[in-house]
Structure formats: structure tokens, C-alpha cells
Coordinates of N, CA, C and O in Angstrom, one line a residue:
X12 N -12.7 -24.6 5.8 CA -12.1 -23.6 5.0 C -11.0 -24.1 4.1 O -10.3 -25.0 4.7
X13 N -11.0 -23.6 3.0 CA -9.8 -24.1 2.1 C -8.5 -23.4 2.4 O -8.5 -22.3 3.0
X14 N -7.5 -24.0 1.9 CA -6.1 -23.5 2.1 C -6.1 -22.1 1.3 O -5.3 -21.2 1.6
X15 N -6.8 -22.0 0.2 CA -6.9 -20.7 -0.6 C -7.4 -19.6 0.2 O -6.9 -18.5 0.3
X16 N -8.5 -19.9 1.1 CA -9.1 -18.9 1.9 C -8.1 -18.4 3.0 O -7.9 -17.2 3.3
X17 N -7.3 -19.3 3.5 CA -6.3 -18.9 4.6 C -5.2 -18.1 3.9 O -4.9 -17.1 4.6
X18 N -4.8 -18.6 2.8 CA -3.8 -17.7 2.0 C -4.3 -16.3 1.7 O -3.5 -15.3 1.8
X19 N -5.6 -16.3 1.3 CA -6.2 -14.9 1.0 C -6.3 -14.2 2.2 O -5.8 -12.9 2.1
X20 N -6.7 -14.6 3.3 CA -6.7 -13.8 4.6 C -5.4 -13.3 4.9 O -5.2 -12.3 5.3
X21 N -4.4 -14.3 4.9 CA -3.0 -14.0 5.3 C -2.5 -12.9 4.4 O -1.8 -11.9 4.9
X22 N -2.7 -13.0 3.1 CA -2.3 -11.9 2.2 C -3.0 -10.6 2.5 O -2.3 -9.5 2.4
X23 N -4.2 -10.5 2.8 CA -5.0 -9.3 3.1 C -4.3 -8.6 4.4 O -4.2 -7.5 4.6
X24 N -4.0 -9.6 5.3 CA -3.4 -9.0 6.7 C -2.0 -8.4 6.4 O -1.8 -7.3 6.8
X25 N -1.2 -9.0 5.5 CA 0.0 -8.5 5.2 C -0.1 -7.2 4.5 O 0.6 -6.2 4.8
X26 N -1.1 -7.1 3.5 CA -1.2 -6.0 2.7 C -1.7 -4.8 3.5 O -1.1 -3.7 3.5
X27 N -2.9 -4.9 4.1 CA -3.5 -3.9 4.8 C -2.7 -3.5 6.0 O -2.5 -2.3 6.5
X28 N -2.3 -4.5 6.8 CA -1.4 -4.2 8.0 C -0.2 -3.4 7.5 O 0.2 -2.5 8.3
X29 N 0.5 -3.7 6.5 CA 1.7 -2.9 6.2 C 1.5 -1.6 5.7 O 2.1 -0.6 6.1
X30 N 0.3 -1.4 4.9 CA 0.1 0.0 4.4 C -0.3 0.9 5.6 O 0.1 2.1 5.6
X31 N -1.0 0.3 6.6 CA -1.4 1.3 7.7 C -0.2 1.5 8.6 O 0.1 2.6 9.0
X32 N 0.7 0.4 8.9 CA 1.8 0.6 9.8 C 2.9 1.5 9.1 O 3.4 2.3 9.8
X33 N 3.2 1.3 7.9 CA 4.1 2.1 7.2 C 3.8 3.5 7.3 O 4.6 4.5 7.5
X34 N 2.5 3.9 7.0 CA 2.1 5.3 7.0 C 2.2 5.8 8.4 O 2.7 7.0 8.5
X35 N 1.9 5.1 9.4 CA 2.1 5.6 10.8 C 3.5 6.0 11.1 O 3.8 7.1 11.5
X36 N 4.5 5.0 10.8 CA 5.9 5.3 11.1 C 6.4 6.5 10.2 O 7.3 7.3 10.7
X37 N 6.0 6.6 9.0 CA 6.5 7.6 8.1 C 6.0 9.0 8.6 O 6.8 10.0 8.6
X38 N 4.8 9.1 9.0 CA 4.1 10.3 9.4 C 4.8 10.7 10.7 O 5.1 11.8 10.9
X39 N 5.0 9.8 11.6 CA 5.7 10.1 12.9 C 7.1 10.6 12.6 O 7.6 11.6 13.3
X40 N 7.9 10.0 11.6 CA 9.2 10.5 11.3 C 9.2 12.0 10.9 O 10.0 12.8 11.2
X41 N 8.2 12.2 10.0 CA 8.1 13.6 9.4 C 7.7 14.6 10.5 O 8.3 15.7 10.5
X42 N 6.9 14.2 11.4 CA 6.6 15.1 12.5 C 7.8 15.4 13.4 O 7.9 16.5 13.9
X43 N 8.6 14.3 13.5 CA 9.9 14.5 14.3 C 10.8 15.5 13.7 O 11.4 16.3 14.4
X44 N 10.8 15.5 12.4 CA 11.6 16.5 11.6 C 13.1 16.3 11.5 O 13.8 17.2 11.0
X45 N 13.6 15.2 12.0 CA 15.0 14.9 12.0 C 15.3 14.3 10.7 O 14.8 13.2 10.4
X46 N 16.2 14.8 9.9 CA 16.5 14.3 8.6 C 16.9 12.8 8.5 O 16.5 12.1 7.7
X47 N 17.7 12.4 9.5 CA 18.2 11.0 9.5 C 16.9 10.1 9.8 O 16.8 9.0 9.2
X48 N 16.1 10.5 10.7 CA 14.9 9.6 11.1 C 14.0 9.7 9.8 O 13.4 8.6 9.5
X49 N 13.8 10.8 9.1 CA 13.0 10.8 8.0 C 13.5 10.0 6.9 O 12.7 9.1 6.2
X50 N 14.8 10.0 6.6 CA 15.5 9.2 5.7 C 15.3 7.7 5.9 O 14.8 6.8 5.1
X51 N 15.5 7.2 7.2 CA 15.3 5.9 7.6 C 13.9 5.4 7.4 O 13.6 4.3 6.9
X52 N 12.9 6.3 7.8 CA 11.6 5.9 7.6 C 11.2 5.8 6.1 O 10.5 4.9 5.7
X53 N 11.7 6.8 5.2 CA 11.4 6.6 3.8 C 11.9 5.4 3.2 O 11.3 4.8 2.4
X54 N 13.2 5.0 3.5 CA 13.8 3.8 3.1 C 13.0 2.5 3.7 O 12.8 1.6 3.0
X55 N 12.6 2.7 4.9 CA 11.8 1.7 5.5 C 10.5 1.3 4.9 O 10.1 0.1 4.7
X56 N 9.9 2.5 4.5 CA 8.5 2.3 3.8 C 8.7 1.5 2.5 O 8.1 0.6 2.1
X57 N 9.8 1.8 1.8 CA 10.0 1.1 0.4 C 10.4 -0.3 0.7 O 9.8 -1.1 0.0
X58 N 11.2 -0.6 1.7 CA 11.6 -2.0 2.0 C 10.5 -2.8 2.5 O 10.1 -3.9 2.0
X59 N 9.6 -2.1 3.3 CA 8.4 -2.8 3.8 C 7.4 -3.1 2.6 O 6.7 -4.2 2.6
X60 N 7.3 -2.3 1.7 CA 6.4 -2.6 0.5 C 7.0 -3.7 -0.2 O 6.1 -4.6 -0.7
X61 N 8.3 -3.9 -0.5 CA 8.8 -5.2 -1.1 C 8.6 -6.4 -0.1 O 8.4 -7.5 -0.7
X62 N 8.9 -6.3 1.1 CA 8.8 -7.5 2.0 C 7.4 -7.8 2.4 O 7.1 -9.0 2.7
X63 N 6.4 -6.9 2.5 CA 5.1 -7.3 2.9 C 4.0 -6.9 2.0 O 3.2 -7.8 1.7
X64 N 4.0 -5.7 1.3 CA 2.9 -5.3 0.4 C 2.8 -6.2 -0.7 O 1.9 -6.8 -1.2
X65 N 4.0 -6.3 -1.4 CA 4.1 -7.1 -2.6 C 3.8 -8.6 -2.4 O 2.9 -9.1 -3.1
X66 N 4.3 -9.2 -1.4 CA 3.8 -10.7 -1.1 C 2.4 -10.7 -0.8 O 1.7 -11.7 -1.2
X67 N 1.9 -9.7 0.0 CA 0.4 -9.7 0.3 C -0.4 -9.6 -0.9 O -1.4 -10.3 -1.2
X68 N 0.1 -8.8 -1.9 CA -0.6 -8.6 -3.1 C -0.7 -9.8 -3.9 O -1.7 -10.3 -4.5
X69 N 0.5 -10.5 -4.0 CA 0.6 -11.7 -4.8 C -0.4 -12.8 -4.2 O -1.1 -13.5 -4.8
X70 N -0.3 -13.0 -2.8 CA -1.2 -13.9 -2.1 C -2.7 -13.6 -2.3 O -3.4 -14.5 -2.6
X71 N -3.0 -12.4 -2.3 CA -4.5 -11.9 -2.4 C -4.9 -12.3 -3.8 O -6.0 -12.9 -4.0
X72 N -4.1 -11.9 -4.8 CA -4.6 -12.0 -6.2 C -4.5 -13.6 -6.5 O -5.5 -14.1 -7.1
X73 N -3.5 -14.2 -6.2 CA -3.4 -15.7 -6.5 C -4.4 -16.5 -5.9 O -5.1 -17.2 -6.6
X74 N -4.6 -16.3 -4.6 CA -5.6 -17.2 -4.0 C -7.1 -16.7 -4.4 O -8.0 -17.5 -4.5
X75 N -7.2 -15.4 -4.6 CA -8.5 -15.0 -4.9 C -8.9 -15.5 -6.4 O -10.1 -15.9 -6.6
X76 N -8.0 -15.5 -7.3 CA -8.3 -16.1 -8.6 C -8.6 -17.5 -8.4 O -9.5 -18.1 -9.1
X77 N -7.8 -18.3 -7.7 CA -8.1 -19.7 -7.4 C -9.4 -20.0 -6.8 O -10.2 -20.8 -7.3
X78 N -9.9 -19.1 -5.9 CA -11.1 -19.3 -5.2 C -12.3 -18.9 -6.2 O -13.3 -19.7 -6.2
X79 N -12.1 -17.9 -7.0 CA -13.2 -17.4 -7.9 C -13.3 -18.5 -8.9 O -14.5 -18.9 -9.3
X80 N -12.2 -19.1 -9.4 CA -12.3 -20.1 -10.5 C -13.0 -21.4 -10.0 O -13.9 -22.0 -10.6
X81 N -12.7 -21.7 -8.7 CA -13.2 -23.0 -8.1 C -14.7 -22.9 -7.8 O -15.5 -23.8 -7.8
X82 N -15.1 -21.6 -7.5 CA -16.5 -21.5 -7.0 C -17.4 -21.1 -8.2 O -18.6 -21.0 -8.1
X83 N -16.8 -20.7 -9.4 CA -17.7 -20.6 -10.6 C -18.3 -19.1 -10.6 O -19.3 -19.0 -11.3
X84 N -17.7 -18.2 -9.9 CA -18.2 -16.8 -10.0 C -18.1 -16.2 -11.4 O -17.1 -16.5 -12.0
X85 N -19.1 -15.5 -11.8 CA -19.2 -14.8 -13.1 C -18.6 -13.5 -12.9 O -18.9 -12.7 -12.1
X86 N -17.5 -13.2 -13.8 CA -16.9 -11.9 -13.6 C -17.2 -11.0 -14.8 O -16.5 -10.0 -15.0
X87 N -18.3 -11.3 -15.5 CA -18.7 -10.5 -16.6 C -19.8 -9.5 -16.1 O -20.2 -8.7 -17.0
X88 N -20.4 -9.6 -14.9 CA -21.3 -8.7 -14.5 C -20.9 -8.0 -13.2 O -20.0 -8.6 -12.5
X89 N -21.4 -6.8 -13.0 CA -21.0 -6.0 -11.7 C -21.7 -6.7 -10.6 O -22.9 -6.9 -10.4
X90 N -20.8 -7.1 -9.6 CA -21.3 -7.7 -8.3 C -20.2 -7.3 -7.2 O -19.2 -6.6 -7.6
X91 N -20.4 -7.8 -6.0 CA -19.3 -7.5 -5.0 C -17.9 -7.9 -5.4 O -17.0 -7.2 -5.1
X92 N -17.8 -9.0 -6.2 CA -16.5 -9.5 -6.5 C -15.9 -8.6 -7.6 O -14.7 -8.3 -7.6
X93 N -16.6 -8.4 -8.7 CA -16.0 -7.5 -9.7 C -15.7 -6.1 -9.3 O -14.7 -5.6 -9.6
X94 N -16.6 -5.6 -8.4 CA -16.3 -4.3 -7.8 C -15.0 -4.3 -6.9 O -14.2 -3.4 -7.0
X95 N -14.8 -5.4 -6.2 CA -13.6 -5.5 -5.4 C -12.4 -5.7 -6.3 O -11.3 -5.1 -6.0
X96 N -12.5 -6.4 -7.4 CA -11.4 -6.5 -8.3 C -11.0 -5.2 -8.9 O -9.9 -4.8 -9.0
X97 N -12.0 -4.5 -9.3 CA -11.9 -3.1 -9.9 C -11.1 -2.2 -8.9 O -10.1 -1.5 -9.3
X98 N -11.6 -2.1 -7.7 CA -11.0 -1.3 -6.7 C -9.6 -1.8 -6.3 O -8.7 -0.9 -6.1
X99 N -9.4 -3.0 -6.3 CA -8.1 -3.6 -6.1 C -7.1 -3.2 -7.1 O -5.9 -2.8 -6.9
X100 N -7.6 -3.2 -8.4 CA -6.7 -2.8 -9.5 C -6.3 -1.3 -9.4 O -5.2 -0.9 -9.6
X101 N -7.4 -0.4 -9.1 CA -7.1 1.0 -8.9 C -6.1 1.2 -7.7 O -5.2 2.0 -7.9
X102 N -6.2 0.4 -6.7 CA -5.2 0.6 -5.6 C -3.8 0.2 -6.0 O -2.8 0.8 -5.8
X103 N -3.7 -0.9 -6.9 CA -2.5 -1.3 -7.4 C -1.8 -0.3 -8.3 O -0.7 -0.1 -8.4
X104 N -2.7 0.3 -9.2 CA -2.2 1.3 -10.0 C -1.7 2.5 -9.2 O -0.6 3.1 -9.7
X105 N -2.4 3.0 -8.2 CA -1.9 4.1 -7.4 C -0.6 3.8 -6.8 O 0.3 4.6 -6.8
X106 N -0.5 2.5 -6.2 CA 0.7 2.2 -5.6 C 1.9 2.1 -6.5 O 3.0 2.7 -6.3
X107 N 1.7 1.4 -7.7 CA 2.9 1.2 -8.6 C 3.3 2.5 -9.4 O 4.4 2.7 -9.6
X108 N 2.2 3.4 -9.8 CA 2.6 4.5 -10.6 C 2.6 5.8 -9.9 O 3.1 6.9 -10.5
X109 N 2.1 5.9 -8.7 CA 2.1 7.2 -7.9 C 3.0 7.1 -6.7 O 3.9 7.7 -6.4
X110 N 2.6 6.1 -5.9 CA 3.2 6.0 -4.5 C 4.7 5.6 -4.6 O 5.5 6.1 -3.8
X111 N 5.1 4.6 -5.3 CA 6.4 4.1 -5.5 C 7.4 5.3 -6.0 O 8.4 5.5 -5.4
X112 N 7.0 5.9 -7.0 CA 7.8 7.1 -7.5 C 7.9 8.2 -6.4 O 9.0 8.9 -6.3
X113 N 6.8 8.4 -5.7 CA 7.0 9.4 -4.7 C 7.8 9.0 -3.5 O 8.6 9.8 -3.0
X114 N 7.8 7.7 -3.2 CA 8.7 7.1 -2.1 C 10.2 7.4 -2.6 O 11.1 7.7 -1.8
X115 N 10.4 7.0 -3.9 CA 11.8 7.2 -4.4 C 12.2 8.7 -4.3 O 13.5 9.0 -3.8
X116 N 11.4 9.6 -4.6 CA 11.6 11.1 -4.4 C 11.9 11.4 -2.9 O 12.7 12.2 -2.7
X117 N 11.1 10.8 -2.0 CA 11.3 11.1 -0.6 C 12.6 10.6 -0.1 O 13.3 11.2 0.7
X118 N 13.0 9.5 -0.6 CA 14.3 8.9 -0.2 C 15.5 9.9 -0.7 O 16.4 10.2 0.0
X119 N 15.3 10.3 -2.0 CA 16.3 11.2 -2.5 C 16.3 12.5 -1.7 O 17.5 13.0 -1.4
X120 N 15.2 13.0 -1.4 CA 15.1 14.3 -0.8 C 15.6 14.1 0.7 O 16.2 15.1 1.2
X121 N 15.5 13.0 1.3 CA 15.8 12.8 2.7 C 17.4 12.6 2.8 O 18.0 13.0 3.7
X122 N 17.8 11.9 1.7 CA 19.3 11.7 1.6 C 20.0 13.2 1.5 O 21.0 13.4 2.2
X123 N 19.3 14.1 0.7 CA 19.9 15.4 0.7 C 19.9 16.1 2.1 O 20.7 16.8 2.4
X124 N 18.7 15.9 2.7 CA 18.5 16.5 4.0 C 19.6 16.0 5.1 O 20.0 16.7 5.9
X125 N 19.9 14.7 5.0 CA 20.9 14.2 5.9 C 22.2 14.8 5.6 O 23.0 15.2 6.5
X126 N 22.6 15.0 4.3 CA 23.8 15.7 3.9 C 24.0 17.2 4.3 O 25.0 17.6 4.8
X127 N 22.8 17.9 4.1 CA 22.8 19.3 4.3 C 22.2 19.8 5.5 O 22.5 20.9 5.9
X128 N 21.4 18.9 6.2 CA 20.7 19.4 7.4 C 19.4 20.1 7.2 O 18.8 20.5 8.1
X129 N 19.0 20.4 5.9 CA 17.9 21.0 5.5 C 17.0 20.1 4.7 O 17.5 19.5 3.6
X130 N 15.8 20.0 5.0 CA 14.8 19.1 4.2 C 14.4 19.9 3.1 O 13.7 21.0 3.3
X131 N 14.6 19.4 1.8 CA 14.2 20.2 0.6 C 12.7 20.3 0.5 O 12.0 19.3 0.9
X132 N 12.3 21.3 -0.3 CA 10.9 21.4 -0.6 C 10.4 20.2 -1.4 O 9.2 19.8 -1.2
X133 N 11.3 19.7 -2.2 CA 10.9 18.5 -3.0 C 10.4 17.4 -2.1 O 9.5 16.7 -2.4
X134 N 11.1 17.2 -0.9 CA 10.7 16.1 -0.1 C 9.2 16.4 0.5 O 8.3 15.5 0.5
X135 N 9.1 17.6 0.9 CA 7.8 18.0 1.5 C 6.7 17.9 0.6 O 5.5 17.4 0.8
X136 N 6.9 18.3 -0.8 CA 5.9 18.2 -1.8 C 5.6 16.7 -2.1 O 4.4 16.3 -2.2
X137 N 6.6 15.9 -2.3 CA 6.3 14.4 -2.4 C 5.6 13.7 -1.2 O 4.8 12.9 -1.4
X138 N 6.0 14.3 0.0 CA 5.4 13.7 1.1 C 3.9 14.0 1.2 O 3.1 13.1 1.6
X139 N 3.6 15.3 0.8 CA 2.1 15.6 0.9 C 1.3 14.8 -0.2 O 0.2 14.3 0.1
X140 N 1.9 14.7 -1.3 CA 1.2 13.8 -2.4 C 1.1 12.4 -1.9 O 0.1 11.8 -2.1
X141 N 2.2 11.9 -1.3 CA 2.2 10.5 -0.8 C 1.1 10.3 0.1 O 0.4 9.3 0.2
X142 N 0.9 11.3 1.1 CA -0.2 11.2 2.1 C -1.5 11.1 1.5 O -2.4 10.4 1.9
X143 N -1.8 12.1 0.5 CA -3.0 12.2 -0.2 C -3.3 10.8 -0.9 O -4.4 10.2 -0.8
X144 N -2.4 10.4 -1.8 CA -2.7 9.2 -2.6 C -2.6 8.0 -1.7 O -3.3 7.0 -1.9
X145 N -1.7 8.0 -0.7 CA -1.7 6.9 0.3 C -2.9 6.6 1.1 O -3.3 5.6 1.4
X146 N -3.6 7.8 1.4 CA -4.9 7.6 2.2 C -5.9 6.9 1.2 O -6.5 6.1 1.7
X147 N -5.9 7.3 0.0 CA -6.8 6.7 -1.0 C -6.6 5.3 -1.0 O -7.4 4.4 -1.0
X148 N -5.2 5.0 -1.3 CA -4.8 3.5 -1.5 C -5.0 2.8 -0.2 O -4.8 1.5 -0.3
X149 N -5.1 3.4 1.0 CA -5.4 2.6 2.2 C -7.0 2.5 2.4 O -7.4 1.4 2.8
X150 N -7.8 3.5 2.1 CA -9.2 3.4 2.1 C -9.8 2.4 1.2 O -10.8 1.7 1.6
X151 N -9.2 2.4 0.1 CA -9.9 1.4 -1.0 C -9.8 0.0 -0.4 O -10.8 -0.8 -0.5
X152 N -8.7 -0.5 0.1 CA -8.6 -1.9 0.6 C -9.5 -2.0 1.8 O -10.0 -3.2 2.0
X153 N -9.8 -1.0 2.5 CA -10.8 -1.2 3.6 C -12.2 -1.4 3.0 O -12.9 -2.3 3.6
X154 N -12.5 -0.7 2.0 CA -13.8 -0.9 1.3 C -13.8 -2.4 0.7 O -14.9 -3.1 0.8
X155 N -12.7 -2.8 0.1 CA -12.6 -4.1 -0.4 C -12.8 -5.2 0.7 O -13.6 -6.1 0.4
X156 N -12.2 -5.0 1.8 CA -12.4 -5.9 2.9 C -13.9 -6.0 3.4 O -14.4 -7.1 3.6
X157 N -14.5 -4.9 3.4 CA -15.9 -4.9 3.6 C -16.7 -5.7 2.6 O -17.6 -6.5 2.9
X158 N -16.4 -5.4 1.3 CA -17.1 -6.3 0.3 C -16.9 -7.7 0.3 O -17.8 -8.5 0.1
X159 N -15.6 -8.1 0.7 CA -15.2 -9.5 0.8 C -16.0 -10.2 1.9 O -16.4 -11.4 1.8
X160 N -16.2 -9.4 3.0 CA -16.9 -10.1 4.2 C -18.4 -10.0 4.0 O -19.0 -11.0 4.2
X161 N -18.9 -8.9 3.6 CA -20.4 -8.8 3.5 C -20.9 -9.4 2.3 O -22.1 -9.8 2.3
X162 N -20.2 -9.4 1.2 CA -20.7 -9.9 -0.1 C -22.1 -9.3 -0.4 O -23.1 -10.1 -0.6
X163 N -22.2 -8.0 -0.4 CA -23.6 -7.4 -0.6 C -24.2 -7.7 -2.1 O -23.4 -7.9 -3.0

């Protein structure tokens, strides 16, 4: 196996592992209902995205491009690789343009909750949307993992 494949697998582990783990801790914090715990979880999700999701993303894209170029895959027709790339792009767009802004809103809302003792409706609304789009952004990489392994 090439070093690119190892980097690709490591990037996928960082990426998928973090999105699943971050969602788990954030949902648990919301269920607990304590503003300080919710605030720490919201900030932790954002930090984890920068420390794990983003590096995982860079490793997956960089190593994937290197392996595709080295193997001569054609990216002009629909196949398992082009479908994976498309789904990965959709996942990235959801993360960058929907999830990150929602996370910022949850941080602001949870800061307010820590100050006042009341979790604002804005936090709950952002959290619900984050759960919906986050589920989609988690399921798409699972489909991509299947495509990468099965290569149908």
C-alpha cells in the first residue's frame, strides 16, 4: 500500500470519527440541559472541527487527488469515484455554509444561557437545524466510505 492510501485512510478516520463523536457529545449536553455544559459542548464542537475535521478533510482531498492522478482515473464520467467526489463536495458545502454558522449561533445562544440561566429559543432553533443538516453531513461520508471500499 502506498503512503497516500495510509494518509487517505487516516484522514477518513479523523473526519468521520470526529463528526460522529462531536454529535454524540453535543446531543448529550443538550439533553442534560445545563447552560454551561451546553456552552462547553458547542465550543468543543467548533474546536474539534478545526483540530480534527479540517485536517481530515485536507488529508482526504490531498491524498485522494494524488492517488487518482497516479492511477489514471477518468473524472469526466460518472463512476464510484466521481460520485464520491460529488458527495464529498456536498458534505463540505453543508459543513462550511450551514453547520459552521449554526455552530456559531449555538455558541452565542449558549453564552447567553450561561449569563441568564435561560436557554434562548435561538439556540434551540439552531440546534435542531444543526441536528438535521449534521445528520445529512454524517450519512454522506458513510455512503462515500462504502463507495471507496466497494468501488461498484
